[in-house]
Amino acid sequence: MHHGYLALVLHAHLPYVRHGDRDDCLEERWIYEAMLESYLPILLVCEKLLEDRIDFRLTVAVSPTLLSMLEDELVQSRFRIHLRKTVELAGREVRRSVEHPKEHRLAKMYLERFREIVTYCTKHQYSLIPALKKLQDSGCVEVITCAATHAFLPYVETEEAIRAQLLTGIETHTRILGKRPTGIWLPECGYTLGLDRLLKEAGIRYFFVDSHTIQHATPHPRRGLYAPLLTPYDVAAFARDEVASRQVWSSYDGYPGDFDYREYYRDIGFDREMTYIEPYIHPAGIRVHTGLKYHRITGKNVEKDWYDPQLAREKAEAHAQHFLEHRERQVRETAVWMDREPLVVATYDAELFGHWWYEGPQFLDHLLRKTAMASDEVRLITPAAYLERYPENDRARLPMSSWGRNGYGEVWLNERNDWLYRHLHQAEREMVEAVIQVHRQQDHGEKAEFGVRCLRQAARELMLAQSSDWSFIMDGQTVVEYAVRRVHDHLTRFFELIEMVRSDQYEPVKIQSMEMAYPLFPDVRERYYLPASMHKVNVSQQMVAVSQAHGTQPRILMLSWEFPPYVVGGLGRAVYDLAIHLVRLGVEVHVLTGSADRVAGSEWLEGIHVHRVNTFSTAEQEDFLQWVFQLNLAIVDTVEQMRREGFYPDLIHAHDWLVGWAAVEMKHRWNLPLISTIHALEHGRHQGIHSPLQQRIHDCERELCKVSDRIFVCSQYMMEEVKRLFGMAEEKMCLIYNGVESPPDLSEEMSRHMEEVRRELGLGQGPMLFFVGRLVKEKGVHLLLHAVSRLRHEHPDLTLVIAGKGPMREELQDLAHRYGIASEVRFLGFVEDERRNVLFRLADVAVFPSLYEPFGIVALEAMSFGTPLLAADTGGLREIVRHQENGVTMYAGDVDSLVNQLRWLLNHPEDRIFMSKVAQSEVQSRYAWTHLAQKTVEQYRMLLPAVRPDEEVDLVSSKVP
Amino acid sequence: MLEKILQLKSQSMTISQIAEECGLTIGQVKYRLQKGKSKSEQESHQPNHQLPQKAEPDDNQGWRLASYYGRDIIKAMAQGPTVLFVYWEITWPRMRMVASYLQSDYRQIQKGIRIYDVTDRLFDGHNAHWHRDFQIQEEANGWYVNDLQPDRTYIVDFGLFDQNRFCPILRSESVVTPRNTRAVWGEPLIEPVTQTSVPSWFENFSSYSLYTKSTP
């Protein structure tokens, strides 16, 4: 009775060892030995089965490098020579051994065998491809593919390079065998998280993993190893069966170690005297395996006995029977508990059969015959057919794994080969970057053609360097020198090619010689390395648009530690407004800022390119200075990456010391002009330098000023401060005010909103005082609380609204309690722009009693809303507010003065409204952003090298609609 | 010539600027610097070289692969369920920035790596399950981290010890060690994913990301 299935899978792979320039490369013999001893014998077995009309099933994975060598005419013609010499040697052996019947019989066996193969090869013109196709078309053999050069995929760094390995493999397979593969043999069964997504994307339906990969899947699979498991992306993973593997593989108790089988290591290439064997070994006299071996394994540490073909043949048949019986028992026992017919997957290296295990092809022949003809319990099947029979399967996540020593990556990553990866990964990244670069160039001339040729050859070199064979050899310490040389040479050529692309300087002769040295994958496409996001038209269009626009308009890097929506003080706002107005003048502005709570990345915000960068920890968690430094590192890294992708800024505009390290570093690194706007100084914030941290910041500010080509300040006061503290020359400085946007006219909806806020905050009919800003000492809020407490008897219906957050919030709230005015004061914390604007409109007086204020943008904002203003006569405020003209001023830090001025304002509503109208019209003329942005662009232009005169007009006056 | 190159380098000049100044190609400058570096390494004996001996080929004739690529990187790779391999390159400009921040000679600063277990966490620098530090020799560029847990997610920082505080200057992407035991009972079933253009969850390789991602 039929219980289950057996899928036999052979994996055939050799690294690309064709050496066109010389015919004496020892490693190139691998392909000829494998063809003669494994591939041809297996093909012959299969053809004989077809001839005998046996309905067998076999799955064969042929790696794309092997396929490429099999179709290569040079390899074919060299194989012809190899075969001819082997036949000749066998002939000599026959004559030589006439006197020794046992040897003679064996020599004749080889001669007959080799002649049979010659006949077969002559029939097929030495190409194995048509024979493979014929098997494929018979429906008995399913041929599947492998990664292009057999790279160990878990250690490939980028998705793009994995995709290139997969797609190049599939395309090569399809071109040579005329049929698209549905399954893949993952090199070394190497799987890693996410690989299934790329397999799915490439149209692959199934792959193979080692048994522990399935056993350790999550969730635990119900059918164990006897059914495929789907990955999250619905690609099927087949587990190779442990017992079936061990029976054939094991060096301890596997079949190939049987004493009756032929001994691999006794070869006449090593046994015969030099004069006799010389023509058949390496020209330099290095002895090699000739394939003629006369002994059987015999036993351990005993004299080797003569090989007996008859005995060995019987053993192969017996082993096939034994193997089959085990599979029968396996499926019988499994079928009892499973809800369907179980599948046993037995996978082996094809080279084991014939080359290492001489009787392997006979074993295969017997096994396939017996199973197809005589077993009523086990049927042969291909994995593809099993999936058709049972399309529904459990789904699970598979762990990273391989079939190598200990089941993971240690064969391909250890002290002997780990040095490879920094080079390979770098090459991958450079490949992707170069492909992006060429992809962006719009020209199609001769140079572009060379560019594409270079990239394609670079792709071949990179993939060849990625072959897992090299790290495998280094691990096994066999032909290490050859492996190291191969990786080195491929990567060296790769970097040369990339350099040609990057510099746009091509050496046609060199390119051609590289193409001729490694003529595989003729149809390789450099586009495989293009990031998936680049395929989306809109993204690249935007970038192309940006690149094309460049050349006429300056590209500015604007560095600011804060930027909307993350705004603490006036700085973020000022940078945002400036950026917007620069963009309107046609300047390309890239703002680099911290990501705060937002996701790092880039966005387009009203024409501004905003790049939010991540720090290693958030500002609250770290000591502030370290956090600032990390922000600076991240900014530089982001710009470095932008430059790699072909975006070159013209000028850096830094805002305050917090971005100083990045600004100074980038100026040095790329020799860019640097403008710094000094919004405030540590010295002013603390009325002096009192602590080591303040000294540190003070030094940073000095350094930034020193290195900058130009320093912008926003008030005459700041100009004097910078000159005084850092000894800066006035010629290097430029006064550009901060501006304000004119608010829209009052609409009905806004009035309604204002009433809502008024109710919500419980504001009565009495006068409302408003303060907005950070709650730090220098803003003088404590003075304001004191003043209100003194005025409350005269104005019992007075309320004070305080918007903003800061370290002094709790202290100020306590203070309000102690003054007994807690019920008159509203602490709102941080408020959004919209709400803030409403509060400006509601306020009867906006009060800014700062001790230190480098500019005082809030004063301008109050003025723009027509809110009567009271400000301290300090810093920039002094330049904005003229007493009794557009507002009133108080002596900084003087409570009495504050009380007096407040009292006057509260008692003279008409005067205060008159002054606020004066202020409003003044703001619109003097502090308009359009005007200030134009002034900024003029400054930029003075620092930008070689702007063509005809473009100057564009820079300053043209406006983008 | 090496003296001159080192002198220019100490003046914060880039390799290309140095090359121009000395009338050499960029490759020649790098080669001389590498030679100079390996020479000084030989001279200053490091008895406690903690790195395992490499099978990396010697500086033999005709060796043309760069020792440095001028790209700041730290990369963690899972060798198996309990071992990660980490390699890194810190570029001179970055060292220069760090030196300026710490106000000392970069070479005198104790370097180290810190490994974080960030399994199921949106890592913000401080919410790892645990972290472990390793001090690193000046010339080391790789490290095996042993005795880790299978089926956990890790991130590795390269950083500096400044007054006994760790100051990270480069962070790896996360990497998952493979599970090597049966899944426990009760793990949720997995729903199929049809969209292949973006990863639906964690992957052990990175995708090359373009800095312009969104469109207006």
mmCIF file of C-alpha atoms in Angstrom, chain A residues 237-540:
data_model
loop_
_atom_site.group_PDB
_atom_site.id
_atom_site.type_symbol
_atom_site.label_atom_id
_atom_site.label_comp_id
_atom_site.label_asym_id
_atom_site.label_seq_id
_atom_site.Cartn_x
_atom_site.Cartn_y
_atom_site.Cartn_z
ATOM 1 C CA ALA A 237 10.848 25.461 2.662
ATOM 2 C CA PHE A 238 11.646 21.743 2.365
ATOM 3 C CA ALA A 239 13.710 20.167 5.116
ATOM 4 C CA ARG A 240 16.433 17.756 4.189
ATOM 5 C CA ASP A 241 16.019 14.466 6.017
ATOM 6 C CA GLU A 242 18.629 13.776 8.665
ATOM 7 C CA VAL A 243 18.684 9.997 8.503
ATOM 8 C CA ALA A 244 18.725 9.810 4.728
ATOM 9 C CA SER A 245 21.549 12.333 4.706
ATOM 10 C CA ARG A 246 23.610 10.519 7.252
ATOM 11 C CA GLN A 247 23.339 7.161 5.522
ATOM 12 C CA VAL A 248 24.996 8.591 2.452
ATOM 13 C CA TRP A 249 27.097 11.424 3.858
ATOM 14 C CA SER A 250 28.554 10.124 7.051
ATOM 15 C CA SER A 251 32.276 9.591 6.956
ATOM 16 C CA TYR A 252 31.836 7.261 9.898
ATOM 17 C CA ASP A 253 29.084 4.871 8.870
ATOM 18 C CA GLY A 254 27.879 6.155 5.490
ATOM 19 C CA TYR A 255 27.656 3.836 2.473
ATOM 20 C CA PRO A 256 30.639 5.352 0.607
ATOM 21 C CA GLY A 257 32.985 4.112 3.337
ATOM 22 C CA ASP A 258 32.174 0.457 2.652
ATOM 23 C CA PHE A 259 35.322 -1.658 2.340
ATOM 24 C CA ASP A 260 34.244 -3.044 -1.038
ATOM 25 C CA TYR A 261 33.982 0.376 -2.626
ATOM 26 C CA ARG A 262 36.780 1.962 -4.582
ATOM 27 C CA GLU A 263 39.461 3.818 -2.648
ATOM 28 C CA TYR A 264 39.562 7.469 -3.727
ATOM 29 C CA TYR A 265 43.002 8.300 -2.400
ATOM 30 C CA ARG A 266 45.003 5.578 -4.238
ATOM 31 C CA ASP A 267 45.427 6.992 -7.732
ATOM 32 C CA ILE A 268 47.975 6.006 -10.332
ATOM 33 C CA GLY A 269 48.764 9.702 -10.678
ATOM 34 C CA PHE A 270 50.630 9.339 -7.412
ATOM 35 C CA ASP A 271 51.730 5.713 -7.757
ATOM 36 C CA ARG A 272 53.441 5.528 -11.150
ATOM 37 C CA GLU A 273 57.044 6.547 -11.784
ATOM 38 C CA MET A 274 57.463 10.106 -13.075
ATOM 39 C CA THR A 275 58.745 9.332 -16.584
ATOM 40 C CA TYR A 276 55.681 7.220 -17.263
ATOM 41 C CA ILE A 277 52.979 9.458 -15.767
ATOM 42 C CA GLU A 278 54.497 12.829 -16.682
ATOM 43 C CA PRO A 279 52.365 13.546 -19.775
ATOM 44 C CA TYR A 280 49.181 13.010 -17.770
ATOM 45 C CA ILE A 281 49.799 15.194 -14.758
ATOM 46 C CA HIS A 282 50.389 18.913 -14.298
ATOM 47 C CA PRO A 283 53.057 20.281 -16.697
ATOM 48 C CA ALA A 284 55.139 21.447 -13.723
ATOM 49 C CA GLY A 285 55.381 17.877 -12.506
ATOM 50 C CA ILE A 286 52.756 18.244 -9.776
ATOM 51 C CA ARG A 287 51.076 14.862 -9.341
ATOM 52 C CA VAL A 288 47.295 14.903 -9.635
ATOM 53 C CA HIS A 289 44.390 12.479 -9.560
ATOM 54 C CA THR A 290 44.039 10.860 -12.970
ATOM 55 C CA GLY A 291 40.823 9.055 -12.123
ATOM 56 C CA LEU A 292 42.422 5.639 -12.540
ATOM 57 C CA LYS A 293 42.287 3.930 -9.180
ATOM 58 C CA TYR A 294 42.745 0.186 -8.738
ATOM 59 C CA HIS A 295 42.098 -0.456 -5.083
ATOM 60 C CA ARG A 296 39.179 -0.865 -2.795
ATOM 61 C CA ILE A 297 38.925 0.721 0.636
ATOM 62 C CA THR A 298 39.622 -2.727 2.128
ATOM 63 C CA GLY A 299 39.731 -1.567 5.761
ATOM 64 C CA LYS A 300 41.335 0.838 8.151
ATOM 65 C CA ASN A 301 45.126 0.820 8.315
ATOM 66 C CA VAL A 302 45.467 -2.300 6.191
ATOM 67 C CA GLU A 303 47.191 -3.082 2.925
ATOM 68 C CA LYS A 304 44.815 -2.006 0.107
ATOM 69 C CA ASP A 305 43.370 -4.891 -1.838
ATOM 70 C CA TRP A 306 42.525 -4.845 -5.541
ATOM 71 C CA TYR A 307 39.206 -3.363 -6.530
ATOM 72 C CA ASP A 308 36.504 -5.863 -7.505
ATOM 73 C CA PRO A 309 33.875 -4.165 -9.722
ATOM 74 C CA GLN A 310 31.457 -7.070 -9.400
ATOM 75 C CA LEU A 311 31.571 -7.019 -5.620
ATOM 76 C CA ALA A 312 31.193 -3.226 -5.569
ATOM 77 C CA ARG A 313 28.216 -3.341 -7.954
ATOM 78 C CA GLU A 314 26.464 -5.828 -5.710
ATOM 79 C CA LYS A 315 27.173 -3.625 -2.710
ATOM 80 C CA ALA A 316 25.712 -0.561 -4.447
ATOM 81 C CA GLU A 317 22.573 -2.511 -5.186
ATOM 82 C CA ALA A 318 22.350 -3.762 -1.615
ATOM 83 C CA HIS A 319 22.835 -0.255 -0.272
ATOM 84 C CA ALA A 320 20.122 1.082 -2.551
ATOM 85 C CA GLN A 321 17.812 -1.602 -1.218
ATOM 86 C CA HIS A 322 18.779 -0.755 2.356
ATOM 87 C CA PHE A 323 18.207 2.930 1.742
ATOM 88 C CA LEU A 324 14.805 2.301 0.213
ATOM 89 C CA GLU A 325 13.728 0.040 3.056
ATOM 90 C CA HIS A 326 14.582 2.763 5.537
ATOM 91 C CA ARG A 327 12.535 5.288 3.585
ATOM 92 C CA GLU A 328 9.637 2.856 3.432
ATOM 93 C CA ARG A 329 9.720 2.358 7.168
ATOM 94 C CA GLN A 330 10.009 6.096 7.685
ATOM 95 C CA VAL A 331 6.916 6.962 5.638
ATOM 96 C CA ARG A 332 4.990 4.000 7.051
ATOM 97 C CA GLU A 333 5.623 5.150 10.610
ATOM 98 C CA THR A 334 4.958 8.782 9.781
ATOM 99 C CA ALA A 335 1.775 8.164 7.822
ATOM 100 C CA VAL A 336 0.250 6.782 11.012
ATOM 101 C CA TRP A 337 0.158 10.155 12.746
ATOM 102 C CA MET A 338 0.190 12.538 9.837
ATOM 103 C CA ASP A 339 -2.914 13.878 8.134
ATOM 104 C CA ARG A 340 -1.470 13.337 4.685
ATOM 105 C CA GLU A 341 1.146 11.385 2.760
ATOM 106 C CA PRO A 342 4.532 12.346 4.203
ATOM 107 C CA LEU A 343 7.463 13.461 2.125
ATOM 108 C CA VAL A 344 11.095 12.565 2.755
ATOM 109 C CA VAL A 345 13.591 14.894 1.125
ATOM 110 C CA ALA A 346 17.062 13.458 0.537
ATOM 111 C CA THR A 347 19.595 16.009 -0.689
ATOM 112 C CA TYR A 348 23.216 15.503 -1.706
ATOM 113 C CA ASP A 349 26.034 17.187 -3.521
ATOM 114 C CA ALA A 350 26.068 15.805 -7.056
ATOM 115 C CA GLU A 351 29.869 15.589 -7.016
ATOM 116 C CA LEU A 352 29.642 12.967 -4.276
ATOM 117 C CA PHE A 353 28.208 10.537 -6.827
ATOM 118 C CA GLY A 354 31.024 9.246 -9.020
ATOM 119 C CA HIS A 355 33.831 11.556 -8.071
ATOM 120 C CA TRP A 356 34.148 10.811 -4.352
ATOM 121 C CA TRP A 357 31.890 7.789 -4.272
ATOM 122 C CA TYR A 358 32.716 5.936 -7.454
ATOM 123 C CA GLU A 359 29.735 3.598 -7.189
ATOM 124 C CA GLY A 360 27.364 6.495 -6.413
ATOM 125 C CA PRO A 361 25.805 6.602 -9.896
ATOM 126 C CA GLN A 362 25.152 2.844 -9.696
ATOM 127 C CA PHE A 363 23.532 3.340 -6.305
ATOM 128 C CA LEU A 364 21.393 6.093 -7.825
ATOM 129 C CA ASP A 365 20.444 3.858 -10.730
ATOM 130 C CA HIS A 366 19.362 1.029 -8.440
ATOM 131 C CA LEU A 367 17.554 3.325 -6.050
ATOM 132 C CA LEU A 368 15.536 5.105 -8.725
ATOM 133 C CA ARG A 369 14.701 1.814 -10.481
ATOM 134 C CA LYS A 370 13.704 -0.016 -7.338
ATOM 135 C CA THR A 371 11.600 2.830 -5.992
ATOM 136 C CA ALA A 372 9.856 3.501 -9.291
ATOM 137 C CA MET A 373 9.299 -0.173 -10.119
ATOM 138 C CA ALA A 374 9.194 -2.194 -6.984
ATOM 139 C CA SER A 375 8.133 -0.108 -4.026
ATOM 140 C CA ASP A 376 4.452 -0.043 -3.256
ATOM 141 C CA GLU A 377 5.013 2.100 -0.188
ATOM 142 C CA VAL A 378 7.190 4.981 -1.438
ATOM 143 C CA ARG A 379 6.769 6.972 -4.586
ATOM 144 C CA LEU A 380 9.274 9.343 -6.148
ATOM 145 C CA ILE A 381 8.178 12.917 -6.497
ATOM 146 C CA THR A 382 9.607 16.364 -7.136
ATOM 147 C CA PRO A 383 9.060 19.098 -4.530
ATOM 148 C CA ALA A 384 7.131 21.113 -7.114
ATOM 149 C CA ALA A 385 4.732 18.232 -7.692
ATOM 150 C CA TYR A 386 4.300 17.702 -3.947
ATOM 151 C CA LEU A 387 3.353 21.358 -3.574
ATOM 152 C CA GLU A 388 0.791 20.951 -6.305
ATOM 153 C CA ARG A 389 -0.621 17.959 -4.517
ATOM 154 C CA TYR A 390 -0.688 19.745 -1.147
ATOM 155 C CA PRO A 391 -0.803 23.476 -1.700
ATOM 156 C CA GLU A 392 -1.968 24.201 1.864
ATOM 157 C CA ASN A 393 0.818 24.159 4.421
ATOM 158 C CA ASP A 394 1.618 25.506 7.849
ATOM 159 C CA ARG A 395 3.319 28.841 8.036
ATOM 160 C CA ALA A 396 6.225 29.776 10.292
ATOM 161 C CA ARG A 397 9.267 31.953 10.665
ATOM 162 C CA LEU A 398 12.584 30.209 10.103
ATOM 163 C CA PRO A 399 15.785 31.059 11.942
ATOM 164 C CA MET A 400 18.999 31.972 10.171
ATOM 165 C CA SER A 401 20.770 28.668 9.456
ATOM 166 C CA SER A 402 22.766 26.555 7.028
ATOM 167 C CA TRP A 403 23.772 22.955 6.501
ATOM 168 C CA GLY A 404 27.380 23.718 7.418
ATOM 169 C CA ARG A 405 29.330 22.649 10.497
ATOM 170 C CA ASN A 406 27.167 23.174 13.592
ATOM 171 C CA GLY A 407 24.301 24.397 11.463
ATOM 172 C CA TYR A 408 24.893 28.154 11.156
ATOM 173 C CA GLY A 409 27.521 30.440 9.686
ATOM 174 C CA GLU A 410 30.777 29.433 11.302
ATOM 175 C CA VAL A 411 32.242 27.765 8.203
ATOM 176 C CA TRP A 412 31.987 31.009 6.236
ATOM 177 C CA LEU A 413 32.696 33.373 9.120
ATOM 178 C CA ASN A 414 35.595 32.646 11.428
ATOM 179 C CA GLU A 415 39.119 33.846 12.145
ATOM 180 C CA ARG A 416 40.316 32.470 8.833
ATOM 181 C CA ASN A 417 37.931 34.311 6.552
ATOM 182 C CA ASP A 418 36.168 37.098 8.435
ATOM 183 C CA TRP A 419 38.466 39.700 6.840
ATOM 184 C CA LEU A 420 36.642 39.152 3.550
ATOM 185 C CA TYR A 421 33.401 40.759 4.599
ATOM 186 C CA ARG A 422 34.517 44.337 5.117
ATOM 187 C CA HIS A 423 35.719 44.293 1.515
ATOM 188 C CA LEU A 424 32.710 42.486 0.081
ATOM 189 C CA HIS A 425 30.227 44.700 1.909
ATOM 190 C CA GLN A 426 32.022 47.839 0.851
ATOM 191 C CA ALA A 427 31.960 46.605 -2.741
ATOM 192 C CA GLU A 428 28.216 46.015 -2.535
ATOM 193 C CA ARG A 429 27.572 49.525 -1.330
ATOM 194 C CA GLU A 430 29.817 51.051 -3.954
ATOM 195 C CA MET A 431 28.104 48.995 -6.614
ATOM 196 C CA VAL A 432 24.695 50.302 -5.602
ATOM 197 C CA GLU A 433 25.962 53.869 -5.486
ATOM 198 C CA ALA A 434 27.607 53.641 -8.892
ATOM 199 C CA VAL A 435 24.463 52.177 -10.430
ATOM 200 C CA ILE A 436 22.410 55.001 -8.960
ATOM 201 C CA GLN A 437 24.889 57.506 -10.329
ATOM 202 C CA VAL A 438 24.765 56.150 -13.868
ATOM 203 C CA HIS A 439 21.034 55.659 -13.674
ATOM 204 C CA ARG A 440 20.610 59.350 -12.890
ATOM 205 C CA GLN A 441 22.703 60.559 -15.789
ATOM 206 C CA GLN A 442 20.403 61.286 -18.620
ATOM 207 C CA ASP A 443 22.839 61.104 -21.528
ATOM 208 C CA HIS A 444 23.040 58.119 -23.820
ATOM 209 C CA GLY A 445 26.315 58.828 -25.589
ATOM 210 C CA GLU A 446 29.392 56.684 -25.909
ATOM 211 C CA LYS A 447 30.399 57.393 -22.348
ATOM 212 C CA ALA A 448 27.101 56.181 -20.998
ATOM 213 C CA GLU A 449 27.619 52.977 -22.933
ATOM 214 C CA PHE A 450 31.032 52.494 -21.336
ATOM 215 C CA GLY A 451 29.487 53.272 -17.978
ATOM 216 C CA VAL A 452 26.983 50.468 -18.383
ATOM 217 C CA ARG A 453 29.645 48.052 -19.628
ATOM 218 C CA CYS A 454 31.808 48.896 -16.625
ATOM 219 C CA LEU A 455 28.936 48.346 -14.236
ATOM 220 C CA ARG A 456 28.044 45.013 -15.760
ATOM 221 C CA GLN A 457 31.597 43.768 -15.531
ATOM 222 C CA ALA A 458 31.770 45.165 -11.991
ATOM 223 C CA ALA A 459 28.650 43.144 -11.167
ATOM 224 C CA ARG A 460 30.332 39.977 -12.505
ATOM 225 C CA GLU A 461 33.503 40.627 -10.529
ATOM 226 C CA LEU A 462 31.554 41.345 -7.350
ATOM 227 C CA MET A 463 29.448 38.224 -7.686
ATOM 228 C CA LEU A 464 32.498 36.088 -8.410
ATOM 229 C CA ALA A 465 34.185 37.478 -5.302
ATOM 230 C CA GLN A 466 31.075 36.592 -3.315
ATOM 231 C CA SER A 467 31.249 32.832 -4.053
ATOM 232 C CA SER A 468 31.005 30.943 -0.783
ATOM 233 C CA ASP A 469 33.680 28.610 -2.141
ATOM 234 C CA TRP A 470 36.456 31.039 -1.255
ATOM 235 C CA SER A 471 35.549 31.401 2.422
ATOM 236 C CA PHE A 472 34.898 27.640 2.506
ATOM 237 C CA ILE A 473 38.394 26.929 1.209
ATOM 238 C CA MET A 474 39.934 29.333 3.720
ATOM 239 C CA ASP A 475 38.038 27.562 6.476
ATOM 240 C CA GLY A 476 39.170 24.119 5.294
ATOM 241 C CA GLN A 477 42.723 25.372 4.661
ATOM 242 C CA THR A 478 42.991 23.516 1.344
ATOM 243 C CA VAL A 479 43.939 25.743 -1.598
ATOM 244 C CA VAL A 480 43.905 28.933 0.466
ATOM 245 C CA GLU A 481 46.306 30.815 -1.746
ATOM 246 C CA TYR A 482 44.112 30.292 -4.789
ATOM 247 C CA ALA A 483 40.975 31.377 -2.930
ATOM 248 C CA VAL A 484 42.627 34.496 -1.509
ATOM 249 C CA ARG A 485 43.998 35.368 -4.934
ATOM 250 C CA ARG A 486 40.598 34.986 -6.561
ATOM 251 C CA VAL A 487 38.804 37.225 -4.063
ATOM 252 C CA HIS A 488 41.613 39.746 -4.191
ATOM 253 C CA ASP A 489 41.712 39.898 -7.972
ATOM 254 C CA HIS A 490 37.963 40.122 -8.452
ATOM 255 C CA LEU A 491 37.661 42.879 -5.890
ATOM 256 C CA THR A 492 40.652 44.772 -7.248
ATOM 257 C CA ARG A 493 39.169 44.711 -10.727
ATOM 258 C CA PHE A 494 35.813 45.647 -9.251
ATOM 259 C CA PHE A 495 37.188 48.762 -7.559
ATOM 260 C CA GLU A 496 39.058 49.720 -10.727
ATOM 261 C CA LEU A 497 35.841 49.523 -12.717
ATOM 262 C CA ILE A 498 33.902 51.521 -10.156
ATOM 263 C CA GLU A 499 36.594 54.166 -10.175
ATOM 264 C CA MET A 500 36.211 54.455 -13.952
ATOM 265 C CA VAL A 501 32.476 54.983 -13.551
ATOM 266 C CA ARG A 502 32.920 57.467 -10.769
ATOM 267 C CA SER A 503 35.492 59.539 -12.586
ATOM 268 C CA ASP A 504 33.783 59.087 -15.945
ATOM 269 C CA GLN A 505 37.212 58.161 -17.359
ATOM 270 C CA TYR A 506 37.076 54.858 -19.195
ATOM 271 C CA GLU A 507 39.876 52.597 -20.363
ATOM 272 C CA PRO A 508 38.267 50.520 -23.117
ATOM 273 C CA VAL A 509 41.189 48.114 -23.467
ATOM 274 C CA LYS A 510 41.171 47.309 -19.798
ATOM 275 C CA ILE A 511 37.419 46.839 -19.699
ATOM 276 C CA GLN A 512 37.575 44.521 -22.654
ATOM 277 C CA SER A 513 40.330 42.403 -21.187
ATOM 278 C CA MET A 514 38.325 41.974 -17.987
ATOM 279 C CA GLU A 515 35.254 40.992 -19.968
ATOM 280 C CA MET A 516 37.272 38.406 -21.847
ATOM 281 C CA ALA A 517 38.840 36.980 -18.709
ATOM 282 C CA TYR A 518 35.442 36.318 -17.119
ATOM 283 C CA PRO A 519 32.901 35.898 -19.907
ATOM 284 C CA LEU A 520 30.033 34.585 -17.805
ATOM 285 C CA PHE A 521 26.548 36.032 -17.347
ATOM 286 C CA PRO A 522 26.518 37.859 -20.706
ATOM 287 C CA ASP A 523 23.085 39.296 -19.946
ATOM 288 C CA VAL A 524 23.785 40.484 -16.405
ATOM 289 C CA ARG A 525 21.925 43.687 -15.691
ATOM 290 C CA GLU A 526 23.356 46.416 -13.539
ATOM 291 C CA ARG A 527 19.790 47.488 -12.756
ATOM 292 C CA TYR A 528 19.441 44.567 -10.332
ATOM 293 C CA TYR A 529 21.490 46.710 -7.957
ATOM 294 C CA LEU A 530 19.156 49.659 -8.174
ATOM 295 C CA PRO A 531 17.352 50.090 -4.840
ATOM 296 C CA ALA A 532 13.721 49.076 -5.110
ATOM 297 C CA SER A 533 12.621 52.570 -4.173
ATOM 298 C CA MET A 534 14.449 53.922 -7.237
ATOM 299 C CA HIS A 535 12.193 51.935 -9.503
ATOM 300 C CA LYS A 536 9.311 54.030 -8.371
ATOM 301 C CA VAL A 537 9.158 56.777 -10.897
ATOM 302 C CA ASN A 538 7.981 59.605 -8.695
ATOM 303 C CA VAL A 539 10.896 59.351 -6.286
ATOM 304 C CA SER A 540 13.536 59.425 -8.957
#
